[in-house]
């Protein structure tokens, strides 16, 4: 027999009932983002490799080591998107969105691809839900995004939340901080990992998000970026934190938070959750301001800020069994005999048209096993149809919670059930 094929490492199937938990969380996000004025955008999974190398930064871990890149049949370098921001910016520029509206708010969702070391909460195909706002330079917009996330995670019951916030400064502040980092790390440069030794000259900020434990330890006492901020960046950061205070969102200033992508300017943030299910991957959402990216990818100078949340990580922290999130049938139709088996299809179609979730058994099984199935699925009501019911033009309607039963005329069943189920 042929060896059965398996899915690719780090890329998972999502099966029911787990998909119900995902659906619950994703619907909450969509509904909330919409209430804050974000509209959905969908961009392709494949983009030109240059979009990510220019957008995310040549010397980031993502671009250096983690991209799924290949040449297509026309020999063009293609990459399966490792994140959503660069593609949103490409679309913003390509469709001249700035000409149509001064402020743009988008949200997106879908799979992202990174060739990372697979562990709990870290996969090679993972799902993000993200939002991006273009055209607003005021720090209240990032504070509002953080408050929206805080509301989201609170409302779905994710516990142990911590909002971490920092500023990585503007393009003008960056050389000062780069210099401070180089001066700090040069004395022990030869003891750093090979990547960090290169980054010390190419992109010193990346020293702060190296994943090698020994390097992290060495960089623990590195100077804080907040000390290198110019007047404008400092004022911007202050208005972001003041807006969070006004919105009642608790936060911690995390001076070492720099994020793993090069496009950030000014405010950056992450939210972590305390949950055993997350293993070492406690960051459930991350984002920040990227005021230079639209221009650097060929568009007009445009302030921008956004975030992306990891759907797997959020779902891992949701309490309860996946089964609890599954919709339960309003009604299960049990039949006895061939005539009734044919009749129940018509009843089911009618009830479904009335908006009810209806289950039934197509195989010729006993009434007992049909009732067992109804119980297993958690049906609220069971309708029974047998020869007597067909002769009388009625059905038997049983309330599975109260265990009460009544005979209902066939032409009243839709009406009666819709009223009982509040549909
Ligand atoms: P990121 O920090 O690379 O930022 O990813 C955001 C979130 O995606 C992480 O906090 C995590 O929850 C989830 N995530 C990332 N990698 C994985 C993985 N391998 N497995 C599971 N979950 C993962 C961005 O992607 C930016 N585009 C965010 C952004 C939007 N900044 C501005 N706008």
Short mmCIF file of C-alpha atoms and ligand atoms in Angstrom, two decimals:
data_model
loop_
_atom_site.label_atom_id
_atom_site.label_comp_id
_atom_site.label_asym_id
_atom_site.label_seq_id
_atom_site.Cartn_x
_atom_site.Cartn_y
_atom_site.Cartn_z
CA UNK A 1 0.00 0.00 0.00
CA UNK A 2 1.23 3.50 -0.77
CA UNK A 3 2.48 5.53 2.19
CA UNK A 4 -0.29 8.04 3.07
CA UNK A 5 0.71 11.66 2.48
CA UNK A 6 0.81 14.12 5.33
CA UNK A 7 0.44 17.89 5.52
CA UNK A 8 3.63 19.95 5.39
CA UNK A 9 5.37 20.50 8.74
CA UNK A 10 4.10 23.64 10.49
CA UNK A 11 1.02 23.83 8.26
CA UNK A 12 -2.08 22.50 9.92
CA UNK A 13 -5.52 21.35 8.96
CA UNK A 14 -8.32 23.07 10.81
CA UNK A 15 -11.05 20.56 11.55
CA UNK A 16 -14.49 20.79 13.16
CA UNK A 17 -15.27 21.36 15.96
CA UNK A 18 -12.09 23.50 16.32
CA UNK A 19 -13.22 25.54 13.32
CA UNK A 20 -16.24 26.65 15.40
CA UNK A 21 -13.90 28.26 17.94
CA UNK A 22 -12.04 30.04 15.12
CA UNK A 23 -15.28 31.16 13.57
CA UNK A 24 -16.48 32.58 16.87
CA UNK A 25 -13.26 34.57 17.36
CA UNK A 26 -13.00 35.75 13.75
CA UNK A 27 -16.61 36.93 13.71
CA UNK A 28 -16.04 38.90 16.91
CA UNK A 29 -13.03 40.59 15.28
CA UNK A 30 -14.82 41.41 12.06
CA UNK A 31 -17.80 42.79 13.90
CA UNK A 32 -15.62 44.91 16.20
CA UNK A 33 -13.30 46.22 13.47
CA UNK A 34 -16.36 47.22 11.45
CA UNK A 35 -17.73 49.15 14.41
CA UNK A 36 -14.48 51.13 14.48
CA UNK A 37 -14.81 51.98 10.78
CA UNK A 38 -12.41 49.43 9.25
CA UNK A 39 -13.45 47.86 5.95
CA UNK A 40 -12.19 44.60 4.54
CA UNK A 41 -9.43 44.36 1.94
CA UNK A 42 -8.23 41.11 0.36
CA UNK A 43 -4.84 40.95 -1.30
CA UNK A 44 -3.20 37.97 -3.06
CA UNK A 45 -1.17 35.41 -1.17
CA UNK A 46 1.59 35.62 -3.77
CA UNK A 47 3.45 38.87 -4.32
CA UNK A 48 6.71 39.87 -5.98
CA UNK A 49 9.59 39.11 -3.65
CA UNK A 50 10.80 42.71 -3.94
CA UNK A 51 7.69 43.94 -2.09
CA UNK A 52 8.76 42.16 1.08
CA UNK A 53 12.51 42.66 0.81
CA UNK A 54 11.98 46.39 0.29
CA UNK A 55 8.99 46.67 2.62
CA UNK A 56 9.98 44.55 5.62
CA UNK A 57 13.75 45.12 5.33
CA UNK A 58 16.60 43.07 3.84
CA UNK A 59 18.27 42.41 7.17
CA UNK A 60 15.22 41.23 9.12
CA UNK A 61 14.87 37.58 10.14
CA UNK A 62 11.74 37.30 8.02
CA UNK A 63 13.43 38.36 4.78
CA UNK A 64 16.81 36.78 5.50
CA UNK A 65 15.63 33.34 6.61
CA UNK A 66 11.92 32.79 6.68
CA UNK A 67 10.33 33.53 3.32
CA UNK A 68 8.79 30.94 1.03
CA UNK A 69 10.32 32.28 -2.16
CA UNK A 70 10.50 30.65 -5.58
CA UNK A 71 10.63 31.55 -9.25
CA UNK A 72 7.39 31.17 -11.18
CA UNK A 73 7.23 29.65 -14.66
CA UNK A 74 8.21 33.02 -16.16
CA UNK A 75 11.26 33.06 -13.91
CA UNK A 76 9.94 35.91 -11.73
CA UNK A 77 10.84 35.84 -8.02
CA UNK A 78 7.64 35.28 -6.03
CA UNK A 79 7.02 35.09 -2.30
CA UNK A 80 4.11 33.72 -0.31
CA UNK A 81 3.25 36.63 1.93
CA UNK A 82 4.87 36.45 5.36
CA UNK A 83 2.66 39.31 6.65
CA UNK A 84 -0.09 41.64 5.45
CA UNK A 85 1.15 45.22 5.83
CA UNK A 86 3.44 45.44 2.79
CA UNK A 87 0.69 44.16 0.50
CA UNK A 88 -1.83 46.65 1.90
CA UNK A 89 0.62 49.45 1.22
CA UNK A 90 1.19 48.16 -2.31
CA UNK A 91 -2.56 48.14 -2.90
CA UNK A 92 -2.94 51.60 -1.34
CA UNK A 93 -0.40 52.98 -3.80
CA UNK A 94 -1.46 50.92 -6.82
CA UNK A 95 -5.09 52.06 -6.55
CA UNK A 96 -4.20 55.69 -5.67
CA UNK A 97 -6.42 55.44 -2.61
CA UNK A 98 -5.10 58.72 -1.21
CA UNK A 99 -6.75 60.53 -4.14
CA UNK A 100 -10.17 59.20 -3.19
CA UNK A 101 -10.18 59.59 0.57
CA UNK A 102 -8.06 61.45 3.12
CA UNK A 103 -8.26 58.67 5.69
CA UNK A 104 -8.38 54.96 4.89
CA UNK A 105 -9.11 52.16 7.37
CA UNK A 106 -8.70 48.58 6.25
CA UNK A 107 -8.80 45.20 7.90
CA UNK A 108 -7.69 41.89 6.44
CA UNK A 109 -7.50 38.26 7.39
CA UNK A 110 -5.85 35.20 5.99
CA UNK A 111 -2.90 32.84 6.03
CA UNK A 112 0.70 34.07 6.23
CA UNK A 113 3.81 31.97 5.63
CA UNK A 114 7.13 31.96 7.45
CA UNK A 115 9.71 29.23 7.57
CA UNK A 116 10.15 29.43 11.35
CA UNK A 117 11.13 26.91 13.99
CA UNK A 118 7.85 25.18 14.67
CA UNK A 119 6.61 25.01 18.26
CA UNK A 120 3.43 25.55 20.25
CA UNK A 121 1.88 28.80 18.97
CA UNK A 122 4.41 29.15 16.15
CA UNK A 123 3.68 27.67 12.75
CA UNK A 124 4.82 27.98 9.15
CA UNK A 125 1.36 28.74 7.90
CA UNK A 126 -0.54 30.83 10.41
CA UNK A 127 -3.52 33.14 10.26
CA UNK A 128 -3.54 36.83 11.00
CA UNK A 129 -6.32 39.35 11.32
CA UNK A 130 -4.90 42.82 10.90
CA UNK A 131 -5.91 46.44 10.54
CA UNK A 132 -4.16 49.35 8.88
CA UNK A 133 -5.07 53.06 9.04
CA UNK A 134 -3.64 55.52 6.51
CA UNK A 135 -3.62 59.31 6.55
CA UNK A 136 -3.71 60.01 10.30
CA UNK A 137 -0.56 61.33 11.96
CA UNK A 138 -2.24 61.86 15.35
CA UNK A 139 -1.29 59.38 18.08
CA UNK A 140 -4.92 58.98 19.13
CA UNK A 141 -5.38 56.53 16.25
CA UNK A 142 -2.86 54.04 17.62
CA UNK A 143 -4.32 54.48 21.10
CA UNK A 144 -7.75 53.74 19.67
CA UNK A 145 -6.45 50.59 17.95
CA UNK A 146 -4.93 49.38 21.21
CA UNK A 147 -8.17 50.14 23.07
CA UNK A 148 -10.10 48.23 20.41
CA UNK A 149 -7.84 45.20 20.95
CA UNK A 150 -8.18 45.47 24.68
CA UNK A 151 -11.94 45.46 24.29
CA UNK A 152 -11.74 42.49 21.93
CA UNK A 153 -9.61 40.25 24.11
CA UNK A 154 -11.51 41.27 27.24
CA UNK A 155 -14.85 40.49 25.62
CA UNK A 156 -13.84 36.97 24.59
CA UNK A 157 -12.44 36.31 28.05
CA UNK A 158 -8.69 36.09 27.34
CA UNK A 159 -6.92 36.56 30.65
CA UNK A 160 -3.59 37.94 31.86
CA UNK A 161 -3.35 40.64 29.19
CA UNK A 162 -0.47 43.06 29.16
CA UNK A 163 -0.14 45.96 26.72
CA UNK A 164 3.50 46.79 25.99
CA UNK A 165 4.23 50.08 24.27
CA UNK A 166 7.35 51.88 23.11
CA UNK A 167 8.56 54.31 20.50
CA UNK A 168 11.33 53.43 18.06
CA UNK A 169 11.58 57.08 17.01
CA UNK A 170 11.43 58.75 13.63
CA UNK A 171 13.89 58.52 10.74
CA UNK A 172 15.76 61.48 12.22
CA UNK A 173 16.10 59.88 15.66
CA UNK A 174 17.28 56.56 14.31
CA UNK A 175 20.98 57.44 13.59
CA UNK A 176 21.39 58.63 17.20
CA UNK A 177 20.04 55.39 18.60
CA UNK A 178 21.93 53.28 16.08
CA UNK A 179 25.15 54.96 17.23
CA UNK A 180 24.30 54.34 20.91
CA UNK A 181 23.69 50.65 20.20
CA UNK A 182 26.89 50.25 18.20
CA UNK A 183 28.89 51.85 21.03
CA UNK A 184 27.23 49.53 23.54
CA UNK A 185 27.69 46.28 21.58
CA UNK A 186 31.09 46.79 19.94
CA UNK A 187 33.12 45.74 23.02
CA UNK A 188 31.56 42.23 22.98
CA UNK A 189 30.83 42.03 19.24
CA UNK A 190 33.01 38.95 18.67
CA UNK A 191 30.89 37.00 21.20
CA UNK A 192 27.61 37.66 19.41
CA UNK A 193 26.06 35.22 16.94
CA UNK A 194 27.09 35.50 13.28
CA UNK A 195 23.85 37.28 12.31
CA UNK A 196 24.27 39.89 15.02
CA UNK A 197 27.90 40.50 14.09
CA UNK A 198 26.69 41.38 10.60
CA UNK A 199 23.78 43.40 11.93
CA UNK A 200 26.07 45.51 14.07
CA UNK A 201 27.10 47.24 10.86
CA UNK A 202 24.07 46.67 8.61
CA UNK A 203 21.14 47.25 11.01
CA UNK A 204 22.06 47.54 14.72
CA UNK A 205 18.41 47.84 15.86
CA UNK A 206 17.97 44.18 14.91
CA UNK A 207 20.42 43.25 17.71
CA UNK A 208 17.52 43.80 20.07
CA UNK A 209 15.26 41.13 18.60
CA UNK A 210 17.82 38.36 18.08
CA UNK A 211 16.30 35.05 19.12
CA UNK A 212 19.60 33.58 20.44
CA UNK A 213 19.29 33.44 24.23
CA UNK A 214 22.96 34.35 24.92
CA UNK A 215 22.67 37.44 22.70
CA UNK A 216 19.43 38.46 24.37
CA UNK A 217 21.16 38.23 27.74
CA UNK A 218 24.05 40.40 26.50
CA UNK A 219 21.69 43.04 25.10
CA UNK A 220 19.66 43.21 28.33
CA UNK A 221 21.39 46.39 29.49
CA UNK A 222 21.48 48.08 26.09
CA UNK A 223 20.56 51.79 26.10
CA UNK A 224 16.86 52.58 25.81
CA UNK A 225 15.59 53.97 22.54
CA UNK A 226 13.46 56.42 24.52
CA UNK A 227 16.68 58.26 25.50
CA UNK A 228 17.41 58.97 21.81
CA UNK A 229 14.02 60.40 20.87
CA UNK A 230 13.86 63.93 19.51
CA UNK A 231 11.32 66.49 20.71
CA UNK A 232 8.65 65.57 18.15
CA UNK A 233 8.84 61.81 18.73
CA UNK A 234 8.75 62.32 22.47
CA UNK A 235 5.64 64.50 22.20
CA UNK A 236 3.97 61.96 19.89
CA UNK A 237 4.69 59.10 22.27
CA UNK A 238 3.36 61.16 25.15
CA UNK A 239 0.10 61.82 23.36
CA UNK A 240 -0.25 58.10 22.61
CA UNK A 241 0.11 57.19 26.29
CA UNK A 242 -2.13 60.08 27.36
CA UNK A 243 -4.84 58.87 24.99
CA UNK A 244 -4.51 55.36 26.46
CA UNK A 245 -4.87 56.85 29.95
CA UNK A 246 -7.97 58.70 28.84
CA UNK A 247 -9.40 55.49 27.34
CA UNK A 248 -8.67 53.61 30.57
CA UNK A 249 -6.34 51.05 28.98
CA UNK A 250 -3.55 49.89 31.30
CA UNK A 251 -0.13 49.58 29.63
CA UNK A 252 3.54 49.07 30.39
CA UNK A 253 6.26 51.09 28.69
CA UNK A 254 8.75 48.54 27.30
CA UNK A 255 11.88 50.42 26.22
CA UNK A 256 13.45 47.34 24.57
CA UNK A 257 10.48 46.62 22.34
CA UNK A 258 11.64 47.27 18.76
CA UNK A 259 9.66 44.70 16.71
CA UNK A 260 11.15 42.43 14.06
CA UNK A 261 10.23 44.45 10.97
CA UNK A 262 12.13 47.49 9.71
CA UNK A 263 9.24 49.67 8.65
CA UNK A 264 8.27 50.95 12.09
CA UNK A 265 8.63 54.62 13.03
CA UNK A 266 7.39 56.02 16.34
CA UNK A 267 4.90 54.03 18.42
CA UNK A 268 5.22 50.25 18.53
CA UNK A 269 3.14 47.91 20.67
CA UNK A 270 2.44 44.31 21.55
CA UNK A 271 -0.16 42.61 23.70
CA UNK A 272 0.83 39.50 25.59
CA UNK A 273 -1.41 36.98 27.34
CA UNK A 274 -0.57 34.63 30.17
CA UNK A 275 -1.74 31.19 29.13
CA UNK A 276 -0.06 27.84 29.43
CA UNK A 277 -1.48 26.83 26.05
CA UNK A 278 0.72 29.44 24.36
CA UNK A 279 4.03 27.91 25.41
CA UNK A 280 6.71 30.55 24.84
CA UNK A 281 4.66 32.48 22.30
CA UNK A 282 2.85 34.90 24.55
CA UNK A 283 2.54 37.75 22.02
CA UNK A 284 -0.97 37.58 20.67
CA UNK A 285 -0.89 40.83 18.71
CA UNK A 286 1.73 43.29 17.52
CA UNK A 287 1.88 46.49 15.51
CA UNK A 288 2.87 50.09 15.32
CA UNK A 289 3.31 53.19 13.25
CA UNK A 290 5.08 53.08 9.90
CA UNK A 291 4.95 56.63 8.56
CA UNK A 292 7.72 56.10 5.97
CA UNK A 293 6.60 52.89 4.25
CA UNK A 294 4.08 54.25 1.73
CA UNK A 295 6.65 56.73 0.43
CA UNK A 296 9.50 54.24 0.39
CA UNK A 297 7.41 51.86 -1.75
CA UNK A 298 6.74 54.61 -4.28
CA UNK A 299 3.62 56.35 -2.94
CA UNK A 300 3.00 59.79 -1.49
CA UNK A 301 4.22 60.57 2.02
CA UNK A 302 1.44 59.07 4.19
CA UNK A 303 1.28 58.47 7.94
CA UNK A 304 0.17 54.90 8.73
CA UNK A 305 -0.39 52.66 11.71
CA UNK A 306 -1.72 49.15 12.21
CA UNK A 307 -1.41 45.77 13.85
CA UNK A 308 -1.88 42.09 13.20
CA UNK A 309 -3.09 39.48 15.64
CA UNK A 310 -2.30 35.78 15.51
CA UNK A 311 -5.53 33.83 15.21
CA UNK A 312 -4.06 30.47 16.38
CA UNK A 313 -2.63 32.13 19.47
CA UNK A 314 -5.89 33.90 20.29
CA UNK A 315 -7.87 30.68 19.85
CA UNK A 316 -5.39 28.74 22.02
CA UNK A 317 -6.15 31.11 24.88
CA UNK A 318 -9.95 30.95 24.58
CA UNK A 319 -11.44 29.00 27.45
CA UNK A 320 -13.81 26.07 27.04
CA UNK A 321 -13.87 23.11 24.70
CA UNK A 322 -14.17 23.66 20.95
CA UNK A 323 -17.40 21.63 21.18
CA UNK A 324 -18.95 24.41 23.31
CA UNK A 325 -18.56 26.82 20.39
CA UNK A 326 -20.34 24.56 17.89
CA UNK A 327 -23.86 25.55 16.88
CA UNK A 328 -26.42 23.09 18.19
CA UNK A 329 -29.32 22.07 15.92
CA UNK A 330 -32.62 23.73 16.68
CA UNK A 331 -34.28 20.54 15.65
CA UNK A 332 -33.52 16.94 14.65
CA UNK A 333 -36.15 15.10 12.59
CA UNK A 334 -36.63 11.44 13.41
CA UNK A 335 -38.65 9.23 11.05
CA UNK A 336 -40.14 5.75 11.14
CA UNK A 337 -40.86 4.00 7.85
CA UNK A 338 -40.16 4.78 4.21
CA UNK A 339 -43.04 7.17 3.70
CA UNK A 340 -42.01 9.24 6.69
CA UNK A 341 -38.36 9.21 5.58
CA UNK A 342 -39.43 10.85 2.31
CA UNK A 343 -41.78 13.30 4.07
CA UNK A 344 -39.16 14.53 6.51
CA UNK A 345 -37.07 16.05 3.73
CA UNK A 346 -39.93 18.41 2.92
CA UNK A 347 -40.39 19.33 6.59
CA UNK A 348 -36.64 19.95 6.94
CA UNK A 349 -36.52 22.19 3.87
CA UNK A 350 -39.43 24.23 5.17
CA UNK A 351 -37.88 24.65 8.61
CA UNK A 352 -34.52 25.61 7.12
CA UNK A 353 -36.30 28.23 5.05
CA UNK A 354 -37.72 29.57 8.29
CA UNK A 355 -34.10 30.10 9.46
CA UNK A 356 -33.72 27.03 11.65
CA UNK A 357 -30.72 24.70 11.85
CA UNK A 358 -32.14 21.26 11.07
CA UNK A 359 -30.43 17.87 11.21
CA UNK A 360 -31.75 14.53 10.08
CA UNK A 361 -30.59 11.01 9.34
CA UNK A 362 -30.53 9.90 5.68
CA UNK A 363 -29.53 6.31 6.38
CA UNK A 364 -32.30 3.81 7.30
CA UNK A 365 -31.48 3.54 11.01
CA UNK A 366 -33.69 2.73 13.99
CA UNK A 367 -35.60 5.42 15.87
CA UNK A 368 -33.45 4.69 18.90
CA UNK A 369 -30.24 5.47 17.06
CA UNK A 370 -31.78 8.59 15.51
CA UNK A 371 -32.72 9.84 18.99
CA UNK A 372 -29.20 9.03 20.19
CA UNK A 373 -27.76 11.11 17.37
CA UNK A 374 -30.12 14.01 18.19
CA UNK A 375 -28.93 13.87 21.79
CA UNK A 376 -25.28 13.75 20.80
CA UNK A 377 -25.65 16.81 18.58
CA UNK A 378 -27.44 18.65 21.37
CA UNK A 379 -30.65 19.28 19.41
CA UNK A 380 -33.11 21.54 21.22
CA UNK A 381 -36.18 19.84 19.74
CA UNK A 382 -36.94 16.52 18.07
CA UNK A 383 -39.71 16.11 15.53
CA UNK A 384 -40.94 12.55 15.04
CA UNK A 385 -42.82 11.48 11.93
CA UNK A 386 -44.28 7.98 11.54
CA UNK A 387 -47.23 6.39 9.70
CA UNK A 388 -49.77 7.81 12.19
CA UNK A 389 -48.45 11.33 11.81
CA UNK A 390 -48.54 11.05 8.02
CA UNK A 391 -52.15 9.81 8.17
CA UNK A 392 -53.17 12.66 10.54
CA UNK A 393 -51.08 15.33 8.87
CA UNK A 394 -49.28 16.06 12.14
CA UNK A 395 -45.81 15.70 13.66
CA UNK A 396 -44.74 14.93 17.24
CA UNK A 397 -42.67 17.75 18.69
CA UNK A 398 -40.49 17.01 21.70
CA UNK A 399 -38.65 19.61 23.76
CA UNK A 400 -35.40 17.86 24.64
CA UNK A 401 -34.70 20.01 27.70
CA UNK A 402 -38.12 19.85 29.28
CA UNK A 403 -38.77 16.37 27.90
CA UNK A 404 -42.33 17.47 27.07
CA UNK A 405 -44.10 16.38 23.88
CA UNK A 406 -47.01 17.71 21.82
CA UNK A 407 -48.73 16.90 18.56
CA UNK A 408 -48.55 19.80 16.08
CA UNK A 409 -50.46 20.08 12.79
CA UNK A 410 -48.08 19.67 9.88
CA UNK A 411 -48.81 23.13 8.47
CA UNK A 412 -48.15 24.81 11.86
CA UNK A 413 -44.80 23.20 12.61
CA UNK A 414 -42.62 25.90 11.00
CA UNK A 415 -44.50 28.63 12.77
CA UNK A 416 -44.50 26.87 16.15
CA UNK A 417 -40.80 26.02 16.08
CA UNK A 418 -39.66 29.40 14.79
CA UNK A 419 -41.55 31.00 17.70
CA UNK A 420 -40.12 28.55 20.23
CA UNK A 421 -36.56 29.04 18.95
CA UNK A 422 -36.91 32.83 18.65
CA UNK A 423 -36.00 32.85 14.94
P1 LIG B 1 4.34 40.30 13.53
O1 LIG B 1 4.80 40.66 14.89
O2 LIG B 1 5.35 39.68 12.66
O3 LIG B 1 3.79 41.63 12.87
O4 LIG B 1 3.10 39.34 13.63
C1 LIG B 1 1.93 39.74 14.31
C2 LIG B 1 1.33 38.58 15.11
O5 LIG B 1 1.15 37.45 14.26
C3 LIG B 1 2.24 38.06 16.22
O6 LIG B 1 2.11 38.83 17.39
C4 LIG B 1 1.68 36.66 16.42
O7 LIG B 1 0.52 36.71 17.25
C5 LIG B 1 1.30 36.25 15.02
N1 LIG B 1 2.39 35.44 14.44
C6 LIG B 1 3.53 35.87 13.85
N2 LIG B 1 4.27 34.83 13.43
C7 LIG B 1 3.59 33.71 13.76
C8 LIG B 1 3.83 32.30 13.58
N3 LIG B 1 4.92 31.85 12.96
N4 LIG B 1 2.91 31.43 14.06
C9 LIG B 1 1.78 31.87 14.68
N5 LIG B 1 1.50 33.18 14.86
C10 LIG B 1 2.39 34.10 14.41
C11 LIG B 1 3.30 41.70 11.61
O8 LIG B 1 3.07 40.75 10.90
C12 LIG B 1 2.97 43.11 11.16
N6 LIG B 1 2.50 43.06 9.78
C13 LIG B 1 1.94 43.74 12.08
C14 LIG B 1 1.55 45.11 11.64
C15 LIG B 1 0.44 45.46 10.95
N7 LIG B 1 2.23 46.22 11.87
C16 LIG B 1 1.59 47.24 11.33
N8 LIG B 1 0.54 46.80 10.77
#
